[in-house]
């Protein structure tokens, strides 16, 4: 088993992802760590509006049963960017496994395939990109 190389054709939403990452770095550089999460969220919203990127904030998404495909509840990620990318933002001294699992479950149990977990208050800006492709989701095959 060899190492997979991430080529451009395998990088989902490359241009949008690069823009978002640039946004996160700009916000961290200009506002530093330690702001409240709502402040970072409002700064991201302002940036998205300025750059004419569609988004929804805290949109309810249905979570589906792996066995039956039926909706079993809802989640509300911080942002859904252009109906393609989920975004969870944090402002704490560290990222816990719980934070990572939260994004993982959002992706695993919804139709979204790409998510970013961003923590603006760690010693260095924390960006975790997570992928869970729809071909691995049994509820979408039903």
Tab-separated table of N, CA, C and O in Angstrom, residues 6-126:
chain	number	residue	atom	x	y	z
A	6	UNK	N	-2.117	13.796	-3.328
A	6	UNK	CA	-3.303	14.603	-3.570
A	6	UNK	C	-3.065	15.497	-4.783
A	6	UNK	O	-2.434	16.531	-4.693
A	7	UNK	N	-3.551	15.080	-5.933
A	7	UNK	CA	-3.415	15.889	-7.141
A	7	UNK	C	-4.584	16.853	-7.248
A	7	UNK	O	-5.574	16.719	-6.552
A	8	UNK	N	-4.465	17.832	-8.112
A	8	UNK	CA	-5.519	18.837	-8.259
A	8	UNK	C	-6.876	18.216	-8.543
A	8	UNK	O	-7.883	18.679	-8.051
A	9	UNK	N	-6.922	17.151	-9.333
A	9	UNK	CA	-8.215	16.570	-9.680
A	9	UNK	C	-8.878	15.910	-8.472
A	9	UNK	O	-10.077	15.730	-8.445
A	10	UNK	N	-8.097	15.562	-7.447
A	10	UNK	CA	-8.652	14.954	-6.245
A	10	UNK	C	-8.920	15.972	-5.142
A	10	UNK	O	-9.407	15.618	-4.087
A	11	UNK	N	-8.593	17.217	-5.353
A	11	UNK	CA	-8.749	18.243	-4.325
A	11	UNK	C	-10.115	18.892	-4.525
A	11	UNK	O	-10.289	19.759	-5.367
A	12	UNK	N	-11.097	18.447	-3.737
A	12	UNK	CA	-12.464	18.952	-3.870
A	12	UNK	C	-12.513	20.453	-3.617
A	12	UNK	O	-11.987	20.938	-2.635
A	13	UNK	N	-13.162	21.164	-4.501
A	13	UNK	CA	-13.415	22.597	-4.338
A	13	UNK	C	-12.129	23.369	-4.041
A	13	UNK	O	-12.057	24.178	-3.119
A	14	UNK	N	-11.143	23.120	-4.854
A	14	UNK	CA	-9.804	23.687	-4.652
A	14	UNK	C	-9.811	25.206	-4.541
A	14	UNK	O	-9.286	25.768	-3.581
A	15	UNK	N	-10.396	25.895	-5.512
A	15	UNK	CA	-10.371	27.359	-5.512
A	15	UNK	C	-11.095	27.931	-4.302
A	15	UNK	O	-10.589	28.838	-3.641
A	16	UNK	N	-12.263	27.403	-4.006
A	16	UNK	CA	-13.020	27.869	-2.852
A	16	UNK	C	-12.255	27.587	-1.558
A	16	UNK	O	-12.193	28.432	-0.662
A	17	UNK	N	-11.642	26.417	-1.459
A	17	UNK	CA	-10.866	26.064	-0.268
A	17	UNK	C	-9.689	27.012	-0.067
A	17	UNK	O	-9.438	27.474	1.058
A	18	UNK	N	-8.968	27.320	-1.128
A	18	UNK	CA	-7.828	28.235	-1.018
A	18	UNK	C	-8.282	29.625	-0.565
A	18	UNK	O	-7.626	30.275	0.252
A	19	UNK	N	-9.414	30.085	-1.095
A	19	UNK	CA	-9.934	31.389	-0.688
A	19	UNK	C	-10.278	31.389	0.798
A	19	UNK	O	-9.971	32.338	1.516
A	20	UNK	N	-10.942	30.328	1.245
A	20	UNK	CA	-11.326	30.248	2.654
A	20	UNK	C	-10.107	30.221	3.565
A	20	UNK	O	-10.069	30.913	4.585
A	21	UNK	N	-9.115	29.435	3.202
A	21	UNK	CA	-7.901	29.349	4.021
A	21	UNK	C	-7.222	30.720	4.097
A	21	UNK	O	-6.769	31.145	5.156
A	22	UNK	N	-7.199	31.432	2.985
A	22	UNK	CA	-6.659	32.790	2.987
A	22	UNK	C	-7.443	33.694	3.926
A	22	UNK	O	-6.866	34.494	4.670
A	23	UNK	N	-8.755	33.552	3.926
A	23	UNK	CA	-9.610	34.318	4.831
A	23	UNK	C	-9.238	34.031	6.282
A	23	UNK	O	-9.084	34.955	7.086
A	24	UNK	N	-9.074	32.753	6.631
A	24	UNK	CA	-8.765	32.377	8.011
A	24	UNK	C	-7.431	32.980	8.453
A	24	UNK	O	-7.317	33.521	9.560
A	25	UNK	N	-6.428	32.913	7.586
A	25	UNK	CA	-5.119	33.472	7.923
A	25	UNK	C	-5.181	34.993	8.068
A	25	UNK	O	-4.566	35.560	8.980
A	26	UNK	N	-5.930	35.651	7.183
A	26	UNK	CA	-6.058	37.111	7.272
A	26	UNK	C	-6.730	37.526	8.573
A	26	UNK	O	-6.292	38.469	9.237
A	27	UNK	N	-7.787	36.832	8.934
A	27	UNK	CA	-8.491	37.156	10.182
A	27	UNK	C	-7.576	36.950	11.377
A	27	UNK	O	-7.482	37.804	12.263
A	28	UNK	N	-6.866	35.834	11.405
A	28	UNK	CA	-5.969	35.571	12.528
A	28	UNK	C	-4.854	36.633	12.602
A	28	UNK	O	-4.515	37.122	13.681
A	29	UNK	N	-4.311	36.989	11.442
A	29	UNK	CA	-3.234	37.984	11.411
A	29	UNK	C	-3.736	39.344	11.898
A	29	UNK	O	-3.069	40.019	12.672
A	30	UNK	N	-4.923	39.727	11.473
A	30	UNK	CA	-5.440	41.056	11.793
A	30	UNK	C	-6.075	41.168	13.180
A	30	UNK	O	-6.066	42.252	13.769
A	31	UNK	N	-6.621	40.078	13.699
A	31	UNK	CA	-7.343	40.146	14.968
A	31	UNK	C	-6.711	39.311	16.075
A	31	UNK	O	-7.105	39.439	17.235
A	32	UNK	N	-5.762	38.453	15.710
A	32	UNK	CA	-5.049	37.667	16.704
A	32	UNK	C	-5.902	36.602	17.359
A	32	UNK	O	-7.074	36.428	17.042
A	33	UNK	N	-5.306	35.873	18.310
A	33	UNK	CA	-6.038	34.839	19.043
A	33	UNK	C	-6.817	35.476	20.200
A	33	UNK	O	-6.561	36.616	20.588
A	34	UNK	N	-7.775	34.746	20.730
A	34	UNK	CA	-8.424	35.150	21.966
A	34	UNK	C	-9.721	35.916	21.840
A	34	UNK	O	-10.347	36.227	22.852
A	35	UNK	N	-10.156	36.228	20.628
A	35	UNK	CA	-11.468	36.858	20.466
A	35	UNK	C	-12.550	35.817	20.755
A	35	UNK	O	-12.310	34.619	20.719
A	36	UNK	N	-13.754	36.262	20.986
A	36	UNK	CA	-14.873	35.332	21.161
A	36	UNK	C	-15.190	34.671	19.818
A	36	UNK	O	-14.982	35.262	18.758
A	37	UNK	N	-15.745	33.464	19.896
A	37	UNK	CA	-16.100	32.724	18.683
A	37	UNK	C	-17.044	33.533	17.796
A	37	UNK	O	-16.907	33.541	16.571
A	38	UNK	N	-17.990	34.225	18.388
A	38	UNK	CA	-18.956	35.015	17.619
A	38	UNK	C	-18.254	36.111	16.813
A	38	UNK	O	-18.667	36.432	15.698
A	39	UNK	N	-17.191	36.666	17.353
A	39	UNK	CA	-16.436	37.702	16.631
A	39	UNK	C	-15.810	37.102	15.378
A	39	UNK	O	-15.933	37.664	14.280
A	40	UNK	N	-15.158	35.947	15.533
A	40	UNK	CA	-14.561	35.297	14.363
A	40	UNK	C	-15.634	34.932	13.342
A	40	UNK	O	-15.441	35.085	12.138
A	41	UNK	N	-16.782	34.456	13.821
A	41	UNK	CA	-17.879	34.134	12.909
A	41	UNK	C	-18.355	35.351	12.137
A	41	UNK	O	-18.595	35.285	10.931
A	42	UNK	N	-18.477	36.462	12.829
A	42	UNK	CA	-18.917	37.695	12.157
A	42	UNK	C	-17.879	38.194	11.161
A	42	UNK	O	-18.223	38.727	10.108
A	43	UNK	N	-16.599	38.013	11.483
A	43	UNK	CA	-15.540	38.406	10.545
A	43	UNK	C	-15.558	37.526	9.300
A	43	UNK	O	-15.365	38.012	8.181
A	44	UNK	N	-15.792	36.239	9.483
A	44	UNK	CA	-15.909	35.334	8.321
A	44	UNK	C	-17.112	35.738	7.480
A	44	UNK	O	-17.029	35.818	6.247
A	45	UNK	N	-18.229	36.006	8.131
A	45	UNK	CA	-19.437	36.433	7.408
A	45	UNK	C	-19.157	37.693	6.587
A	45	UNK	O	-19.520	37.767	5.410
A	46	UNK	N	-18.502	38.664	7.205
A	46	UNK	CA	-18.165	39.909	6.510
A	46	UNK	C	-17.288	39.631	5.284
A	46	UNK	O	-17.500	40.191	4.206
A	47	UNK	N	-16.304	38.757	5.447
A	47	UNK	CA	-15.404	38.414	4.354
A	47	UNK	C	-16.169	37.706	3.223
A	47	UNK	O	-15.965	38.006	2.040
A	48	UNK	N	-17.051	36.770	3.580
A	48	UNK	CA	-17.828	36.042	2.571
A	48	UNK	C	-18.723	36.994	1.780
A	48	UNK	O	-18.825	36.890	0.559
A	49	UNK	N	-19.360	37.922	2.473
A	49	UNK	CA	-20.210	38.905	1.782
A	49	UNK	C	-19.384	39.766	0.839
A	49	UNK	O	-19.772	39.991	-0.305
A	50	UNK	N	-18.236	40.247	1.331
A	50	UNK	CA	-17.370	41.100	0.505
A	50	UNK	C	-16.897	40.371	-0.746
A	50	UNK	O	-16.798	40.966	-1.820
A	51	UNK	N	-16.656	39.072	-0.624
A	51	UNK	CA	-16.153	38.279	-1.746
A	51	UNK	C	-17.256	37.583	-2.536
A	51	UNK	O	-16.976	36.738	-3.384
A	52	UNK	N	-18.499	37.920	-2.211
A	52	UNK	CA	-19.669	37.408	-2.944
A	52	UNK	C	-19.698	35.877	-2.995
A	52	UNK	O	-19.975	35.278	-4.038
A	53	UNK	N	-19.402	35.256	-1.863
A	53	UNK	CA	-19.457	33.806	-1.746
A	53	UNK	C	-20.717	33.452	-0.973
A	53	UNK	O	-20.941	33.963	0.132
A	54	UNK	N	-21.547	32.606	-1.570
A	54	UNK	CA	-22.793	32.203	-0.925
A	54	UNK	C	-22.506	31.406	0.340
A	54	UNK	O	-21.579	30.594	0.377
A	55	UNK	N	-23.330	31.626	1.351
A	55	UNK	CA	-23.186	30.884	2.594
A	55	UNK	C	-24.498	30.922	3.359
A	55	UNK	O	-25.367	31.750	3.097
A	56	UNK	N	-24.618	29.998	4.277
A	56	UNK	CA	-25.710	30.009	5.239
A	56	UNK	C	-25.086	29.781	6.599
A	56	UNK	O	-24.167	28.977	6.744
A	57	UNK	N	-25.588	30.506	7.563
A	57	UNK	CA	-25.045	30.425	8.909
A	57	UNK	C	-25.991	29.611	9.780
A	57	UNK	O	-27.191	29.867	9.809
A	58	UNK	N	-25.438	28.617	10.456
A	58	UNK	CA	-26.184	27.743	11.360
A	58	UNK	C	-27.429	27.145	10.700
A	58	UNK	O	-28.489	27.057	11.309
A	59	UNK	N	-27.280	26.754	9.464
A	59	UNK	CA	-28.370	26.103	8.737
A	59	UNK	C	-28.589	24.706	9.318
A	59	UNK	O	-27.638	23.968	9.576
A	60	UNK	N	-29.823	24.355	9.516
A	60	UNK	CA	-30.163	23.023	10.003
A	60	UNK	C	-29.939	22.012	8.883
A	60	UNK	O	-30.441	22.196	7.773
A	61	UNK	N	-29.160	20.978	9.165
A	61	UNK	CA	-28.980	19.895	8.194
A	61	UNK	C	-29.489	18.601	8.813
A	61	UNK	O	-29.310	18.361	10.007
A	62	UNK	N	-30.158	17.810	8.009
A	62	UNK	CA	-30.681	16.529	8.477
A	62	UNK	C	-29.561	15.518	8.616
A	62	UNK	O	-28.676	15.445	7.771
A	63	UNK	N	-29.636	14.753	9.675
A	63	UNK	CA	-28.698	13.665	9.905
A	63	UNK	C	-29.465	12.371	9.689
A	63	UNK	O	-30.573	12.197	10.186
A	64	UNK	N	-28.842	11.462	8.923
A	64	UNK	CA	-29.533	10.262	8.477
A	64	UNK	C	-28.991	9.007	9.139
A	64	UNK	O	-27.802	8.894	9.418
A	65	UNK	N	-29.896	8.064	9.349
A	65	UNK	CA	-29.522	6.753	9.876
A	65	UNK	C	-28.690	6.016	8.839
A	65	UNK	O	-29.038	5.998	7.647
A	66	UNK	N	-27.608	5.415	9.286
A	66	UNK	CA	-26.768	4.622	8.389
A	66	UNK	C	-27.542	3.410	7.886
A	66	UNK	O	-27.419	3.011	6.734
A	67	UNK	N	-28.379	2.822	8.741
A	67	UNK	CA	-29.118	1.612	8.370
A	67	UNK	C	-30.304	1.882	7.448
A	67	UNK	O	-30.515	1.179	6.473
A	68	UNK	N	-31.112	2.909	7.782
A	68	UNK	CA	-32.362	3.100	7.044
A	68	UNK	C	-32.354	4.290	6.094
A	68	UNK	O	-33.198	4.378	5.216
A	69	UNK	N	-31.433	5.206	6.294
A	69	UNK	CA	-31.405	6.410	5.477
A	69	UNK	C	-32.398	7.468	5.922
A	69	UNK	O	-32.450	8.549	5.361
A	70	UNK	N	-33.197	7.168	6.945
A	70	UNK	CA	-34.188	8.122	7.437
A	70	UNK	C	-33.523	9.193	8.295
A	70	UNK	O	-32.520	8.944	8.942
A	71	UNK	N	-34.137	10.354	8.300
A	71	UNK	CA	-33.639	11.434	9.139
A	71	UNK	C	-33.863	11.070	10.601
A	71	UNK	O	-34.955	10.660	10.993
A	72	UNK	N	-32.801	11.224	11.400
A	72	UNK	CA	-32.885	10.881	12.824
A	72	UNK	C	-32.601	12.088	13.715
A	72	UNK	O	-32.588	11.977	14.939
A	73	UNK	N	-32.352	13.220	13.105
A	73	UNK	CA	-32.074	14.418	13.883
A	73	UNK	C	-31.458	15.475	13.010
A	73	UNK	O	-31.390	15.325	11.784
A	74	UNK	N	-31.015	16.539	13.652
A	74	UNK	CA	-30.423	17.653	12.911
A	74	UNK	C	-29.162	18.141	13.607
A	74	UNK	O	-28.984	17.946	14.812
A	75	UNK	N	-28.292	18.750	12.814
A	75	UNK	CA	-27.121	19.456	13.300
A	75	UNK	C	-27.177	20.865	12.743
A	75	UNK	O	-27.853	21.119	11.734
A	76	UNK	N	-26.428	21.754	13.368
A	76	UNK	CA	-26.330	23.132	12.879
A	76	UNK	C	-24.864	23.541	12.854
A	76	UNK	O	-24.358	24.109	13.814
A	77	UNK	N	-24.176	23.262	11.739
A	77	UNK	CA	-22.785	23.732	11.636
A	77	UNK	C	-22.754	25.261	11.593
A	77	UNK	O	-23.739	25.903	11.227
A	78	UNK	N	-21.615	25.829	11.964
A	78	UNK	CA	-21.500	27.282	11.994
A	78	UNK	C	-21.782	27.909	10.635
A	78	UNK	O	-22.478	28.912	10.545
A	79	UNK	N	-21.218	27.327	9.587
A	79	UNK	CA	-21.427	27.836	8.230
A	79	UNK	C	-21.531	26.668	7.256
A	79	UNK	O	-20.869	25.645	7.435
A	80	UNK	N	-22.321	26.871	6.212
A	80	UNK	CA	-22.269	26.043	5.011
A	80	UNK	C	-21.901	27.009	3.899
A	80	UNK	O	-22.616	27.980	3.632
A	81	UNK	N	-20.764	26.748	3.282
A	81	UNK	CA	-20.222	27.647	2.273
A	81	UNK	C	-20.581	27.135	0.887
A	81	UNK	O	-20.213	26.019	0.517
A	82	UNK	N	-21.324	27.943	0.136
A	82	UNK	CA	-21.676	27.666	-1.256
A	82	UNK	C	-22.299	26.271	-1.437
A	82	UNK	O	-22.088	25.621	-2.458
A	83	UNK	N	-23.037	25.810	-0.431
A	83	UNK	CA	-23.677	24.482	-0.456
A	83	UNK	C	-22.672	23.350	-0.698
A	83	UNK	O	-23.027	22.284	-1.198
A	84	UNK	N	-21.396	23.567	-0.337
A	84	UNK	CA	-20.354	22.579	-0.604
A	84	UNK	C	-19.524	22.234	0.617
A	84	UNK	O	-19.119	21.085	0.773
A	85	UNK	N	-19.209	23.218	1.438
A	85	UNK	CA	-18.232	23.029	2.503
A	85	UNK	C	-18.839	23.407	3.846
A	85	UNK	O	-19.420	24.490	3.993
A	86	UNK	N	-18.703	22.501	4.823
A	86	UNK	CA	-19.113	22.793	6.192
A	86	UNK	C	-17.956	23.465	6.909
A	86	UNK	O	-16.796	23.121	6.694
A	87	UNK	N	-18.287	24.396	7.783
A	87	UNK	CA	-17.262	25.105	8.531
A	87	UNK	C	-17.675	25.172	9.996
A	87	UNK	O	-18.769	25.629	10.320
A	88	UNK	N	-16.796	24.688	10.859
A	88	UNK	CA	-16.969	24.795	12.305
A	88	UNK	C	-15.848	25.653	12.844
A	88	UNK	O	-14.677	25.371	12.582
A	89	UNK	N	-16.200	26.714	13.567
A	89	UNK	CA	-15.176	27.587	14.108
A	89	UNK	C	-15.151	27.482	15.630
A	89	UNK	O	-16.185	27.276	16.269
A	90	UNK	N	-13.961	27.604	16.173
A	90	UNK	CA	-13.740	27.535	17.614
A	90	UNK	C	-12.813	28.661	18.029
A	90	UNK	O	-12.039	29.184	17.231
A	91	UNK	N	-12.900	28.984	19.308
A	91	UNK	CA	-11.975	29.935	19.903
A	91	UNK	C	-11.667	29.441	21.316
A	91	UNK	O	-12.292	29.862	22.285
A	92	UNK	N	-10.740	28.498	21.387
A	92	UNK	CA	-10.343	27.945	22.681
A	92	UNK	C	-8.842	27.687	22.663
A	92	UNK	O	-8.214	27.729	21.608
A	93	UNK	N	-8.293	27.401	23.825
A	93	UNK	CA	-6.846	27.204	23.930
A	93	UNK	C	-6.363	25.931	23.245
A	93	UNK	O	-5.183	25.792	22.969
A	94	UNK	N	-7.274	24.987	23.010
A	94	UNK	CA	-6.894	23.728	22.370
A	94	UNK	C	-8.092	23.144	21.642
A	94	UNK	O	-9.226	23.556	21.880
A	95	UNK	N	-7.822	22.200	20.775
A	95	UNK	CA	-8.873	21.454	20.076
A	95	UNK	C	-8.966	20.084	20.734
A	95	UNK	O	-7.957	19.404	20.911
A	96	UNK	N	-10.168	19.693	21.056
A	96	UNK	CA	-10.371	18.382	21.674
A	96	UNK	C	-10.796	17.365	20.610
A	96	UNK	O	-11.209	17.739	19.507
A	97	UNK	N	-10.711	16.117	20.977
A	97	UNK	CA	-11.205	15.058	20.082
A	97	UNK	C	-12.702	15.237	19.844
A	97	UNK	O	-13.207	14.936	18.771
A	98	UNK	N	-13.396	15.750	20.840
A	98	UNK	CA	-14.837	16.006	20.701
A	98	UNK	C	-15.102	16.992	19.563
A	98	UNK	O	-16.033	16.800	18.774
A	99	UNK	N	-14.291	18.056	19.464
A	99	UNK	CA	-14.451	19.031	18.379
A	99	UNK	C	-14.269	18.364	17.022
A	99	UNK	O	-15.030	18.628	16.082
A	100	UNK	N	-13.249	17.523	16.910
A	100	UNK	CA	-12.993	16.835	15.640
A	100	UNK	C	-14.112	15.852	15.316
A	100	UNK	O	-14.550	15.758	14.178
A	101	UNK	N	-14.576	15.124	16.328
A	101	UNK	CA	-15.665	14.165	16.099
A	101	UNK	C	-16.942	14.858	15.661
A	101	UNK	O	-17.700	14.333	14.849
A	102	UNK	N	-17.185	16.046	16.199
A	102	UNK	CA	-18.372	16.797	15.819
A	102	UNK	C	-18.403	17.024	14.311
A	102	UNK	O	-19.402	16.730	13.646
A	103	UNK	N	-17.312	17.503	13.749
A	103	UNK	CA	-17.253	17.725	12.301
A	103	UNK	C	-17.332	16.409	11.550
A	103	UNK	O	-18.018	16.296	10.538
A	104	UNK	N	-16.643	15.399	12.052
A	104	UNK	CA	-16.683	14.077	11.421
A	104	UNK	C	-18.121	13.566	11.324
A	104	UNK	O	-18.558	13.102	10.271
A	105	UNK	N	-18.889	13.685	12.402
A	105	UNK	CA	-20.276	13.206	12.393
A	105	UNK	C	-21.145	14.044	11.461
A	105	UNK	O	-22.034	13.512	10.799
A	106	UNK	N	-20.897	15.344	11.400
A	106	UNK	CA	-21.629	16.175	10.444
A	106	UNK	C	-21.439	15.635	9.031
A	106	UNK	O	-22.385	15.521	8.260
A	107	UNK	N	-20.193	15.337	8.694
A	107	UNK	CA	-19.886	14.871	7.340
A	107	UNK	C	-20.398	13.460	7.101
A	107	UNK	O	-20.981	13.160	6.061
A	108	UNK	N	-20.174	12.577	8.045
A	108	UNK	CA	-20.549	11.173	7.878
A	108	UNK	C	-22.045	10.994	7.692
A	108	UNK	O	-22.480	10.119	6.942
A	109	UNK	N	-22.833	11.840	8.336
A	109	UNK	CA	-24.278	11.629	8.348
A	109	UNK	C	-25.069	12.667	7.558
A	109	UNK	O	-26.268	12.808	7.754
A	110	UNK	N	-24.390	13.383	6.666
A	110	UNK	CA	-25.082	14.356	5.813
A	110	UNK	C	-24.569	14.185	4.383
A	110	UNK	O	-23.703	13.362	4.115
A	111	UNK	N	-25.077	14.985	3.482
A	111	UNK	CA	-24.656	14.884	2.080
A	111	UNK	C	-23.399	15.686	1.783
A	111	UNK	O	-22.893	15.667	0.676
A	112	UNK	N	-22.890	16.405	2.776
A	112	UNK	CA	-21.688	17.220	2.577
A	112	UNK	C	-20.438	16.349	2.686
A	112	UNK	O	-20.387	15.428	3.489
A	113	UNK	N	-19.434	16.660	1.862
A	113	UNK	CA	-18.241	15.824	1.798
A	113	UNK	C	-16.987	16.477	2.376
A	113	UNK	O	-16.038	15.789	2.716
A	114	UNK	N	-16.970	17.793	2.471
A	114	UNK	CA	-15.781	18.521	2.915
A	114	UNK	C	-16.155	19.411	4.096
A	114	UNK	O	-17.182	20.078	4.086
A	115	UNK	N	-15.267	19.426	5.085
A	115	UNK	CA	-15.476	20.310	6.220
A	115	UNK	C	-14.154	20.840	6.736
A	115	UNK	O	-13.105	20.203	6.573
A	116	UNK	N	-14.218	22.006	7.341
A	116	UNK	CA	-13.052	22.608	7.976
A	116	UNK	C	-13.377	22.882	9.439
A	116	UNK	O	-14.444	23.424	9.752
A	117	UNK	N	-12.442	22.509	10.293
A	117	UNK	CA	-12.488	22.869	11.702
A	117	UNK	C	-11.390	23.899	11.909
A	117	UNK	O	-10.220	23.621	11.632
A	118	UNK	N	-11.783	25.081	12.362
A	118	UNK	CA	-10.841	26.190	12.523
A	118	UNK	C	-10.858	26.621	13.982
A	118	UNK	O	-11.927	26.840	14.546
A	119	UNK	N	-9.669	26.725	14.575
A	119	UNK	CA	-9.570	27.296	15.912
A	119	UNK	C	-8.638	28.499	15.835
A	119	UNK	O	-7.453	28.357	15.535
A	120	UNK	N	-9.192	29.655	16.111
A	120	UNK	CA	-8.432	30.889	16.002
A	120	UNK	C	-7.592	31.195	17.247
A	120	UNK	O	-6.754	32.078	17.213
A	121	UNK	N	-7.816	30.476	18.344
A	121	UNK	CA	-7.166	30.850	19.602
A	121	UNK	C	-6.081	29.895	20.073
A	121	UNK	O	-5.559	30.055	21.169
A	122	UNK	N	-5.732	28.903	19.286
A	122	UNK	CA	-4.589	28.061	19.613
A	122	UNK	C	-3.311	28.864	19.349
A	122	UNK	O	-3.358	29.876	18.637
A	123	UNK	N	-2.168	28.437	19.919
A	123	UNK	CA	-0.931	29.206	19.711
A	123	UNK	C	-0.657	29.518	18.234
A	123	UNK	O	-0.208	30.605	17.899
A	124	UNK	N	-0.917	28.561	17.361
A	124	UNK	CA	-0.877	28.820	15.917
A	124	UNK	C	-2.261	28.511	15.368
A	124	UNK	O	-2.951	27.634	15.881
A	125	UNK	N	-2.669	29.239	14.340
A	125	UNK	CA	-3.976	29.006	13.735
A	125	UNK	C	-4.133	27.522	13.423
A	125	UNK	O	-3.281	26.919	12.777
A	126	UNK	N	-5.227	26.933	13.888
A	126	UNK	CA	-5.484	25.506	13.691
A	126	UNK	C	-6.501	25.354	12.573
A	126	UNK	O	-7.615	25.884	12.663
